Coordinates of N, CA and C in Angstrom, one line a residue:
Chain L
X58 N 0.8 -1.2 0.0 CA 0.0 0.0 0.0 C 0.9 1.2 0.0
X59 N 0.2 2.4 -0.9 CA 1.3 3.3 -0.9 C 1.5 4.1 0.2
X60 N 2.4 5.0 0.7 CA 2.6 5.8 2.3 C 2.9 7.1 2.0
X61 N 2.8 7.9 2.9 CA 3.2 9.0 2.7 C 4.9 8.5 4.0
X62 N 5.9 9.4 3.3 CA 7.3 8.5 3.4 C 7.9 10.6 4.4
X63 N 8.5 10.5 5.6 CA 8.9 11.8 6.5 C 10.5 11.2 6.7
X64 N 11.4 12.5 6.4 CA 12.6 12.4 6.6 C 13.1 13.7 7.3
X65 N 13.8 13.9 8.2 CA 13.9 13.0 9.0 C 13.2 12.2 9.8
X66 N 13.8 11.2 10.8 CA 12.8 10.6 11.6 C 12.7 11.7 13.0
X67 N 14.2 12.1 13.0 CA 14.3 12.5 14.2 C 15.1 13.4 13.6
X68 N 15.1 15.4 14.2 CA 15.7 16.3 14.0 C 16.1 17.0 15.0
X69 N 17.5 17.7 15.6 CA 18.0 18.2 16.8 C 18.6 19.3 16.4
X70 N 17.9 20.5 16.9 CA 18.1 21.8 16.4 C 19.0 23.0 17.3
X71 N 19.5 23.6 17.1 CA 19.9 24.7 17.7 C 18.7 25.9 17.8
X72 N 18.2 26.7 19.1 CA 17.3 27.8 18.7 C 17.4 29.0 18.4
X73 N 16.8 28.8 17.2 CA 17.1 30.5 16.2 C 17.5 29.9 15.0
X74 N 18.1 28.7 14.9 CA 18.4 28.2 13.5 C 17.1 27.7 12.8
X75 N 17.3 27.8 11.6 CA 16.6 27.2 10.4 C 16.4 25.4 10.4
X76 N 15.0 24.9 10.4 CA 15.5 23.4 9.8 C 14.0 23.5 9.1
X77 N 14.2 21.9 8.0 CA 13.3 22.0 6.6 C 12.9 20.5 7.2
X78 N 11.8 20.4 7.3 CA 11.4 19.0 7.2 C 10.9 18.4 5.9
X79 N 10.6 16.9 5.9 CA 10.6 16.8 4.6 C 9.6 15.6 4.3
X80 N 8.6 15.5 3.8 CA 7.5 14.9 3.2 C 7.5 14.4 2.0
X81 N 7.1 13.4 1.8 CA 7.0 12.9 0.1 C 5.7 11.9 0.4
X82 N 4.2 12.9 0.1 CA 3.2 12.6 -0.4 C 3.1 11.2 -1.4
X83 N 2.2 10.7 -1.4 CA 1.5 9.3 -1.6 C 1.6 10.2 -3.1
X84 N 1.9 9.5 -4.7 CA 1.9 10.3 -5.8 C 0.6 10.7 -6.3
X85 N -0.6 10.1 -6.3 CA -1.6 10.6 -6.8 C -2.6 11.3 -6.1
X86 N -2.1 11.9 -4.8 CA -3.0 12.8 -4.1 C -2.6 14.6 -4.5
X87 N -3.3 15.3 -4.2 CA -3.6 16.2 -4.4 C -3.6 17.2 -3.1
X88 N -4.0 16.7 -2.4 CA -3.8 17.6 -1.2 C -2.7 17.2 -0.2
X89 N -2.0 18.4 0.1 CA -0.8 18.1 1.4 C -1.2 19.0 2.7
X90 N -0.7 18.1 3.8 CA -1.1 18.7 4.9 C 0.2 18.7 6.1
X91 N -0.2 19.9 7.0 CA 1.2 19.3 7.8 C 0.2 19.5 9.4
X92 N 0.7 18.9 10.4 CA 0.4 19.1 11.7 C 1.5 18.3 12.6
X93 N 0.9 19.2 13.8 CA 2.2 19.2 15.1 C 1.5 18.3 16.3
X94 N 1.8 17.5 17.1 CA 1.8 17.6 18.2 C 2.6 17.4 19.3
X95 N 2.3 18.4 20.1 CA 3.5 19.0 21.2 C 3.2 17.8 22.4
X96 N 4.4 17.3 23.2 CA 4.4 15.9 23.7 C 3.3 15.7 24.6
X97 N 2.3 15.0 25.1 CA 1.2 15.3 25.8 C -0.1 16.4 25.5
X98 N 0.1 16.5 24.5 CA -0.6 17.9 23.7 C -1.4 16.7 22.6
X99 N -2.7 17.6 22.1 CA -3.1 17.4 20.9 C -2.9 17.6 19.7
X100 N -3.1 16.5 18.7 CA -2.4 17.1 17.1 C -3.2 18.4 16.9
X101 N -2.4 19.1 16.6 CA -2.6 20.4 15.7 C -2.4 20.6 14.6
X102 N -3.5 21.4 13.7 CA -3.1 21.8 12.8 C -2.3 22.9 12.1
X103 N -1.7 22.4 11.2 CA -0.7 24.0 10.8 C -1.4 24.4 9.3
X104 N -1.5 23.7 8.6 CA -1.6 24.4 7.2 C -2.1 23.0 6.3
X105 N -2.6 23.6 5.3 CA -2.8 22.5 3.8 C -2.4 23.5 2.6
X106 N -2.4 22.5 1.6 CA -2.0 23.1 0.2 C -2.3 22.2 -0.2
X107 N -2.8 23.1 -1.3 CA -3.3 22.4 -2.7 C -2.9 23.5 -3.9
X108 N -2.6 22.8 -5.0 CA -2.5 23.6 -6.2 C -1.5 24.5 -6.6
X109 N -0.9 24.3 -5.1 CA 0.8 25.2 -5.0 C 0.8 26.3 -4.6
X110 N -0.6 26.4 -3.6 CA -0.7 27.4 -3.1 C -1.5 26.7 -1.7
X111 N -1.3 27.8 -0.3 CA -1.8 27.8 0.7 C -3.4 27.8 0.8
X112 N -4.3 26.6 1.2 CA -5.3 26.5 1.5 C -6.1 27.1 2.5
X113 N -5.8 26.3 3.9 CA -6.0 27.0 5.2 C -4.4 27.0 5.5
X114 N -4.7 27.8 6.9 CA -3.6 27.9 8.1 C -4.0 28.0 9.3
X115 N -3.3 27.6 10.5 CA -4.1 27.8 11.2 C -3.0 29.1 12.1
X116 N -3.6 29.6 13.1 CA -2.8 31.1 14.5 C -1.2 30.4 14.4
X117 N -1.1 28.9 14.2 CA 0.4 28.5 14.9 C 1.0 28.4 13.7
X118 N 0.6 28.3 12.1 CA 1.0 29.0 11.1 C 1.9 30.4 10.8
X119 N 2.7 31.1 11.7 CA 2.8 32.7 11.9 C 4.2 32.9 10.4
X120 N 4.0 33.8 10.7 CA 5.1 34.1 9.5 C 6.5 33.1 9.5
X121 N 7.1 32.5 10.8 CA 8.4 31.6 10.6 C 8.3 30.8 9.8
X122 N 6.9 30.1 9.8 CA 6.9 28.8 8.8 C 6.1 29.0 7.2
X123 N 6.8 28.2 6.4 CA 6.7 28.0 5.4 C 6.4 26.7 4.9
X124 N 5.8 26.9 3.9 CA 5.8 24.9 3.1 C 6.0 25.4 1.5
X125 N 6.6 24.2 0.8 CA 6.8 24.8 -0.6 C 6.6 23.2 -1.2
X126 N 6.5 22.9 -2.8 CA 6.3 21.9 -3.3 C 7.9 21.9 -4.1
X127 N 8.8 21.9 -3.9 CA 9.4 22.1 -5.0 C 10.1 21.5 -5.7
X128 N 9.7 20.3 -6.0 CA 9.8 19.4 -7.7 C 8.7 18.3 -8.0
X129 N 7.6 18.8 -7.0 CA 6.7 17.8 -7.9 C 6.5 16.3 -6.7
X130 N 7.3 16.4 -6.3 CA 6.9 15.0 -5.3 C 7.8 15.1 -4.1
X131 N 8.7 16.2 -3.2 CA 8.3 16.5 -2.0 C 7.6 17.5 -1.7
X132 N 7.3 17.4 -0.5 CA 6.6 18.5 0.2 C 7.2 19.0 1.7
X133 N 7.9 20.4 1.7 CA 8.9 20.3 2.7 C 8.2 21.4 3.7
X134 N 8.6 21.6 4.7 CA 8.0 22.0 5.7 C 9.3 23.4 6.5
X135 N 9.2 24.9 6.4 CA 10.9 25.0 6.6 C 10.3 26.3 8.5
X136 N 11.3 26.3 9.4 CA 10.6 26.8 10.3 C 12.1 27.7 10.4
X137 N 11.9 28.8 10.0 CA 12.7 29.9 9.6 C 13.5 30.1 10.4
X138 N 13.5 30.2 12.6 CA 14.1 30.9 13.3 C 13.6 29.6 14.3
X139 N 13.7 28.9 15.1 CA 13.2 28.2 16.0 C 13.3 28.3 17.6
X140 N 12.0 28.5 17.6 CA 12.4 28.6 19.5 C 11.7 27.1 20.1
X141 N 12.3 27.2 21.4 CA 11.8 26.1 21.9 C 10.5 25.7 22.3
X142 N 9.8 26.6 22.2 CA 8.1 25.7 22.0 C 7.9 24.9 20.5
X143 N 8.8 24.9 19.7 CA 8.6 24.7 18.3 C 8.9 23.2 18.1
X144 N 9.3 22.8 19.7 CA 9.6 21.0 19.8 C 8.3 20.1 19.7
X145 N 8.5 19.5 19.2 CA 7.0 18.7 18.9 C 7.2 17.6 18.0
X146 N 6.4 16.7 17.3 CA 6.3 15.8 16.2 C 5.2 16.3 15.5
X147 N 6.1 16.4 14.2 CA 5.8 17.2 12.7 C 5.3 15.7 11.8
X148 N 3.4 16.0 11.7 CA 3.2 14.9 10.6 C 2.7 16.0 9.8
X149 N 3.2 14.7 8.5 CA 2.8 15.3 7.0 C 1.7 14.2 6.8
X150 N 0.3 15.1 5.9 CA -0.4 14.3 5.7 C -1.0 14.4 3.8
X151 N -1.3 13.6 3.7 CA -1.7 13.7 2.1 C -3.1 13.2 2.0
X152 N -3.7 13.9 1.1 CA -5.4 13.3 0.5 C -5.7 13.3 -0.9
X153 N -6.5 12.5 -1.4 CA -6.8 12.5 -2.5 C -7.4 14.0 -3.5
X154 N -8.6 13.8 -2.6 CA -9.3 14.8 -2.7 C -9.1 15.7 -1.4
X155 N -10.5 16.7 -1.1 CA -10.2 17.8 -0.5 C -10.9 17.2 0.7
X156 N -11.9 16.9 0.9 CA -12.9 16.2 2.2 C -13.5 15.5 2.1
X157 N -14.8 15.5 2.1 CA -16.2 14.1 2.5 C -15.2 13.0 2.0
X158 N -14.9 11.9 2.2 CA -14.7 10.4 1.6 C -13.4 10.5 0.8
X159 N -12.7 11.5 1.5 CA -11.0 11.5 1.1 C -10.1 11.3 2.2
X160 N -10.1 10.5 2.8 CA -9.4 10.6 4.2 C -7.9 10.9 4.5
X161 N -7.4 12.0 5.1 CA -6.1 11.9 5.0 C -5.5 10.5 5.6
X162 N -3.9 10.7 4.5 CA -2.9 9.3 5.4 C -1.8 10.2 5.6
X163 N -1.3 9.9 6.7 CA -0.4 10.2 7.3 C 1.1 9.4 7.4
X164 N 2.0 10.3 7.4 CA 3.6 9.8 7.5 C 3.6 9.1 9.2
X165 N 5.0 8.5 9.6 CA 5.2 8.3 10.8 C 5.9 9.8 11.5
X166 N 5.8 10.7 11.0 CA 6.3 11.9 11.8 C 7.6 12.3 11.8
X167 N 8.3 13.6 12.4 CA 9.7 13.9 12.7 C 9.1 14.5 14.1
X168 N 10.4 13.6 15.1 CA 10.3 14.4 16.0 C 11.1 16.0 16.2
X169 N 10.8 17.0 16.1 CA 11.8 18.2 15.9 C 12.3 18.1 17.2
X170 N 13.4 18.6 17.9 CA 13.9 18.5 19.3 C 14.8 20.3 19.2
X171 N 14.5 21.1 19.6 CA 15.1 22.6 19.9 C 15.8 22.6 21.3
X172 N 17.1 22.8 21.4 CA 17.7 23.0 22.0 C 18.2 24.5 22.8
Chain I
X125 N -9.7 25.5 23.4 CA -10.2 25.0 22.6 C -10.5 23.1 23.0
X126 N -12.2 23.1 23.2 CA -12.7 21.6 23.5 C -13.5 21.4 22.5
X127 N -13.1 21.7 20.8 CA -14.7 21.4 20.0 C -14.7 19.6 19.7
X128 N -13.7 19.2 20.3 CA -13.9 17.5 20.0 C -13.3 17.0 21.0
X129 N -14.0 16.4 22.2 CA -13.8 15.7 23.2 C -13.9 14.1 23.3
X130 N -13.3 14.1 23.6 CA -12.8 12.1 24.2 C -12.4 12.1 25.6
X131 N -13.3 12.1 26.1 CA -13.0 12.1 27.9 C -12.5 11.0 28.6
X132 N -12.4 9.5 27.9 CA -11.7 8.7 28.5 C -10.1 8.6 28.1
X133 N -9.5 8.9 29.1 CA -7.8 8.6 28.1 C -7.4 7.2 28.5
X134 N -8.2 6.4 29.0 CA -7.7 4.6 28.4 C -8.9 4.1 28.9
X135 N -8.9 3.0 28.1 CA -9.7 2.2 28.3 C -9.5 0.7 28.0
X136 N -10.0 -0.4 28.9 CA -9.4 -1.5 28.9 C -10.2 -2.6 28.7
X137 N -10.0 -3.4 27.8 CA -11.2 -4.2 27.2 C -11.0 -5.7 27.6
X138 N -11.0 -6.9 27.4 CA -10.5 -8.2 27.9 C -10.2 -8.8 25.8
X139 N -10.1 -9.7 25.5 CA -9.6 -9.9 24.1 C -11.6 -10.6 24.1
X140 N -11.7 -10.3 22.2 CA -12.6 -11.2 22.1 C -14.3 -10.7 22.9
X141 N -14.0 -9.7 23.8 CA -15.1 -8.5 24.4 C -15.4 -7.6 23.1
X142 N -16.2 -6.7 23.2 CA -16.2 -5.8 22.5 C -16.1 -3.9 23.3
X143 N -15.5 -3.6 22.2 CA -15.0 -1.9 22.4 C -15.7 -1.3 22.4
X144 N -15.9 0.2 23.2 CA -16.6 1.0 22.6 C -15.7 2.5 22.9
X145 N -15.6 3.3 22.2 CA -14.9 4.7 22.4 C -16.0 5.5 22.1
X146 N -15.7 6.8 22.4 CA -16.4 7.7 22.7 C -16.1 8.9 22.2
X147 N -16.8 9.9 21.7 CA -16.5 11.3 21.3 C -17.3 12.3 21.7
X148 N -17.2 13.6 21.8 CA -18.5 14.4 21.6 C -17.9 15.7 20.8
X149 N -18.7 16.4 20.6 CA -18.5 17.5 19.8 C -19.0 18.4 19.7
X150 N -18.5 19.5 19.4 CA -19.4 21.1 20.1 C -20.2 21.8 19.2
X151 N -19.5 21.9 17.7 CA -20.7 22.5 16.7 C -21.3 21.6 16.0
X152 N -23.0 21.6 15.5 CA -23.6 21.2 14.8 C -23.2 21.3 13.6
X153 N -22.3 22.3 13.4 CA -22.3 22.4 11.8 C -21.4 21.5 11.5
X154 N -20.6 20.6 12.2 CA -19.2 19.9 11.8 C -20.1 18.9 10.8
X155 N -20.0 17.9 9.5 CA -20.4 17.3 8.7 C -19.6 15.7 8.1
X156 N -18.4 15.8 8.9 CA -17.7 14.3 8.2 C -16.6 14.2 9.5
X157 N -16.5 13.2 10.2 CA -15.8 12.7 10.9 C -15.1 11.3 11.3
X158 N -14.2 11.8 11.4 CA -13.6 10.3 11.6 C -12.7 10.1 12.5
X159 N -12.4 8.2 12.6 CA -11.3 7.5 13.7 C -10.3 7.4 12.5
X160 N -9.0 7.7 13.7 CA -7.9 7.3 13.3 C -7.7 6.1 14.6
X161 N -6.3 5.5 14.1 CA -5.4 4.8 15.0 C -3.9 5.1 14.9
X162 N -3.6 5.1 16.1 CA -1.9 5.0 16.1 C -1.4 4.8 17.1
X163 N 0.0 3.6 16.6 CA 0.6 2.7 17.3 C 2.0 4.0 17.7
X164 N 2.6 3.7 18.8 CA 4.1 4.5 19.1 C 4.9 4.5 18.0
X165 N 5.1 5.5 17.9 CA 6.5 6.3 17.1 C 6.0 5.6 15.5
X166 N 4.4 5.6 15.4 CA 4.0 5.8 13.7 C 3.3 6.8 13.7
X167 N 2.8 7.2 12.3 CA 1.7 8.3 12.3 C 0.4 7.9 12.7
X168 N -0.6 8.6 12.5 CA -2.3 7.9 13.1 C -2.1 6.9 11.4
X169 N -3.6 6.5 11.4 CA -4.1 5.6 10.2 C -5.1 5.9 10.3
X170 N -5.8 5.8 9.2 CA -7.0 5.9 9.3 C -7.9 4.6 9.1
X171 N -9.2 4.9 10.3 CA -9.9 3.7 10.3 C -11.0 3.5 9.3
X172 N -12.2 4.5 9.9 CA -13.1 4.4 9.6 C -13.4 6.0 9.4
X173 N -14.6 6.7 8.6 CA -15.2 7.6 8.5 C -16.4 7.6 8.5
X174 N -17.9 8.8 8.6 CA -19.3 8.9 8.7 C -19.4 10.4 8.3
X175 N -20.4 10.2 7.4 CA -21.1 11.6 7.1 C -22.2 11.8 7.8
X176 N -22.5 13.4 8.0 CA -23.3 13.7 9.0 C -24.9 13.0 8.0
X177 N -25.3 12.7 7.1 CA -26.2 12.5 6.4 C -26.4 10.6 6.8
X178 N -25.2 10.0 7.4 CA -25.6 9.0 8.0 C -25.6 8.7 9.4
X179 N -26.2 7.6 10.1 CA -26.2 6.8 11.5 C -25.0 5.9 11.8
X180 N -24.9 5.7 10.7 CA -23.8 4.3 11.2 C -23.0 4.0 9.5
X181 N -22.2 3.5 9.8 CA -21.3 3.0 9.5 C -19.9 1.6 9.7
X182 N -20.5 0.7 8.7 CA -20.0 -0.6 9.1 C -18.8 -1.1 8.5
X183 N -17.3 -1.5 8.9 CA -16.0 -1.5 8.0 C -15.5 -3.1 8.9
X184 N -16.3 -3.8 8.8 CA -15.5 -5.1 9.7 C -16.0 -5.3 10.2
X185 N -14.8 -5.6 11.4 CA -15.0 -5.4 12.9 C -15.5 -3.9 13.5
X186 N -15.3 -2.8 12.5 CA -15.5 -1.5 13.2 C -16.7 -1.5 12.7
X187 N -17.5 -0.4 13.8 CA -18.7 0.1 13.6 C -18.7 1.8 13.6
X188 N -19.1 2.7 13.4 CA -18.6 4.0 14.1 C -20.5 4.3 14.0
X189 N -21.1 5.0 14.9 CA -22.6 5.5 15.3 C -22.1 6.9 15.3
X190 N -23.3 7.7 15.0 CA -23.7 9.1 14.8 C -25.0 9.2 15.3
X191 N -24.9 10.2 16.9 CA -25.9 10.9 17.3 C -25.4 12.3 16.9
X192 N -26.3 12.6 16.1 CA -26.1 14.2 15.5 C -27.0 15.2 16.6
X193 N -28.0 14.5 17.3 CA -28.8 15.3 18.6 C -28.1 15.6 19.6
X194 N -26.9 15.1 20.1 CA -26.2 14.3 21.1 C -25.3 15.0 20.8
X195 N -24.5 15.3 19.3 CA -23.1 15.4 19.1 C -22.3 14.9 19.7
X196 N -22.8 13.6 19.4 CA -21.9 12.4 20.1 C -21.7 11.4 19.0
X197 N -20.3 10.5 19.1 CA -20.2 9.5 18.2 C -19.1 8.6 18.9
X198 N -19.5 7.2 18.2 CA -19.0 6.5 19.0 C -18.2 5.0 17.9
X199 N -16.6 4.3 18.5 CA -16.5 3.5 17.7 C -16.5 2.0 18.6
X200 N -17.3 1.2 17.5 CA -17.3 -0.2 18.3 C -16.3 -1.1 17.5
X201 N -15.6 -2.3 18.2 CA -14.9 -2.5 17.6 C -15.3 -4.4 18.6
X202 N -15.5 -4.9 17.5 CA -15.9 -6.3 18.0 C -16.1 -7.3 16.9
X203 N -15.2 -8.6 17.6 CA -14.3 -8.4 18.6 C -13.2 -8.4 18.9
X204 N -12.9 -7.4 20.0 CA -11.5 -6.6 20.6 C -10.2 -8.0 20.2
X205 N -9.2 -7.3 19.6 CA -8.0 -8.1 19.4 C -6.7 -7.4 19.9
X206 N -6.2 -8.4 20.3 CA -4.5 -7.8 21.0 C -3.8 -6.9 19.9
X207 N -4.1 -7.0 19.0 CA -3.6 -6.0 17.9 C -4.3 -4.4 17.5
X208 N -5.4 -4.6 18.5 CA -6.4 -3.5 18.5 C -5.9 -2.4 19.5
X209 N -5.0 -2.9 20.3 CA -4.2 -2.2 21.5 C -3.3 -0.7 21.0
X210 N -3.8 0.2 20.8 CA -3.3 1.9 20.3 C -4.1 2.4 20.5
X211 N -3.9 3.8 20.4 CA -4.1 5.3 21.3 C -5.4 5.2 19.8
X212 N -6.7 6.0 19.9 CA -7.9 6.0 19.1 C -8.1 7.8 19.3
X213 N -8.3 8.3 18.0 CA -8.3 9.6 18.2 C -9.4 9.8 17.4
X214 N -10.6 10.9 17.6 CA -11.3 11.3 17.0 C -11.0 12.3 16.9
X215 N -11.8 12.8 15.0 CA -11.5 13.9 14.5 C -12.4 14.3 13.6
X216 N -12.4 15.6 13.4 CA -13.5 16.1 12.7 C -12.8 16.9 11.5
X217 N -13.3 16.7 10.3 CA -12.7 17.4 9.2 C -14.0 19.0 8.8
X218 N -13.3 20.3 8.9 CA -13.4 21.2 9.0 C -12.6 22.0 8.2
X219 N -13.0 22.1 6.8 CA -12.7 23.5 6.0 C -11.1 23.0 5.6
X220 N -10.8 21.7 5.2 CA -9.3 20.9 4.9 C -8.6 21.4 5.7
X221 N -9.3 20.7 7.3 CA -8.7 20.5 8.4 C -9.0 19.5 9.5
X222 N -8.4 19.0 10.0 CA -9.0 18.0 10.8 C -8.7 18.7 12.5
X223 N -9.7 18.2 13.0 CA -9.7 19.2 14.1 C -9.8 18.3 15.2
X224 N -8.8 17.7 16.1 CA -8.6 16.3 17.0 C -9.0 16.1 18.3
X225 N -9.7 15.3 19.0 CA -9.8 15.2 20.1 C -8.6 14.4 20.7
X226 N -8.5 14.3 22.3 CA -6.9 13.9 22.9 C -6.7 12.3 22.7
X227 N -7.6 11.6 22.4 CA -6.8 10.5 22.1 C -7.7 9.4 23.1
X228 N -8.2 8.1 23.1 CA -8.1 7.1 24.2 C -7.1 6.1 24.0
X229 N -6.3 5.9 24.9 CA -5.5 4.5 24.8 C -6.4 3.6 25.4
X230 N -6.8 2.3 24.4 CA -7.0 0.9 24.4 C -6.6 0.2 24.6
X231 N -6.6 -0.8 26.0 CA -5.7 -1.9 25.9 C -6.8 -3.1 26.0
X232 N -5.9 -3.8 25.2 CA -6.8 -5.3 24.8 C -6.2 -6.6 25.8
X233 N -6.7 -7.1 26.7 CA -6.3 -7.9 27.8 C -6.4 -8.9 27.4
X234 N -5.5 -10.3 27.0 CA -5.3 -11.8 27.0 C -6.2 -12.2 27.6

């Protein structure tokens, strides 16, 4: 069965630095998604895209983070300046379609770790 | 923010019993929801889904029920297998968003 495939598994950051997470969507879906959850916390959502452009976002979306498509089959995730609330596990999710009877699948995650 | 609640965080079933989980949910207008599953250090999976336009929904062993009066929904899973043992998250899809309740961990008893 096909997967949505997250690299790294595990990422250990300095705070204030840059890191780019990395997604490679299931090939024939259409929609990409990303969300967080902070350890004991609920998944959250950050954002979707479709069409190579930003669908929703959500408040925890702020200007640091970014998502870009850029060749067609990843989907990267980049968190500009990092501070330490920013530790969490980052899933990427992909869907066919947009809702009713498209269900997202999900990667196994990156744990982010900010130091 | 409580618009999708799961008030049990485990629940413990014997093997071969059957499951039941629990959700509730705060707006009427929410329309398509669903279970995930997820085992440690994977991502969720997805189980089963229900549109608000139906009661029930049957995938196996899983059942998932819709009280839309209630805004309540619920997954049965019978019967309970040792491999059925992961964290069960309900979630509501909202404007290409899924919007999560905290999770019950299931454990399936020998």
């Amino acid at each position: 069965e096909p997967e949505v495939t997250q690299t790294p598994s595990h990422q250990v950051t300095q705070m204030g630095q840059e890191v780019i997470l990395r997604c490679v969507p299931i090939s024939n879906h259409l929609y990409f998604y990303w969300y967080r959850q902070i350890l004991g916390q609920k998944v959250e959502f950050l954002v979707s895209f479709y069409n190579n452009e930003i669908s929703e976002k959500s408040e925890i979306f702020d200007d640091q983070f970014s998502v870009e498509r850029p060749d067609g089959s990843n989907f990267t995730l980049k968190i500009r300046s990092t501070k330490l609330e920013d530790s969490a596990m980052y899933f990427c999710a992909s869907s066919e379609g947009g809702r009713v009877s498209q269900p997202q699948h999900f990667g196994d995650g990156t744990r982010l770790s900010i130091l | 923010d409580q618009q999708v609640k799961q008030n049990s965080p485990s629940l413990s079933v014997q093997e071969g019993r059957i499951s039941i989980l629990n959700c509730d949910y705060t707006n009427s207008m929410f329309d398509y929801f669903l279970w995930y599953k997820k085992y440690p250090a994977e991502g969720p999976t997805f189980l089963i889904s229900i549109s608000s336009i139906k009661d029930k929904n049957e995938d196996g062993r899983f059942t998932v029920f819709l009280n839309k009066s209630a805004k309540h929904l619920s997954l049965h899973i019978v019967p309970s297998q040792p491999g059925d043992s992961a964290v069960y998250f309900c979630a509501v899809d909202s404007n290409y968003q899924l919007i999560w309740g905290a999770g019950t961990k299931l454990i399936i008893k020998p």
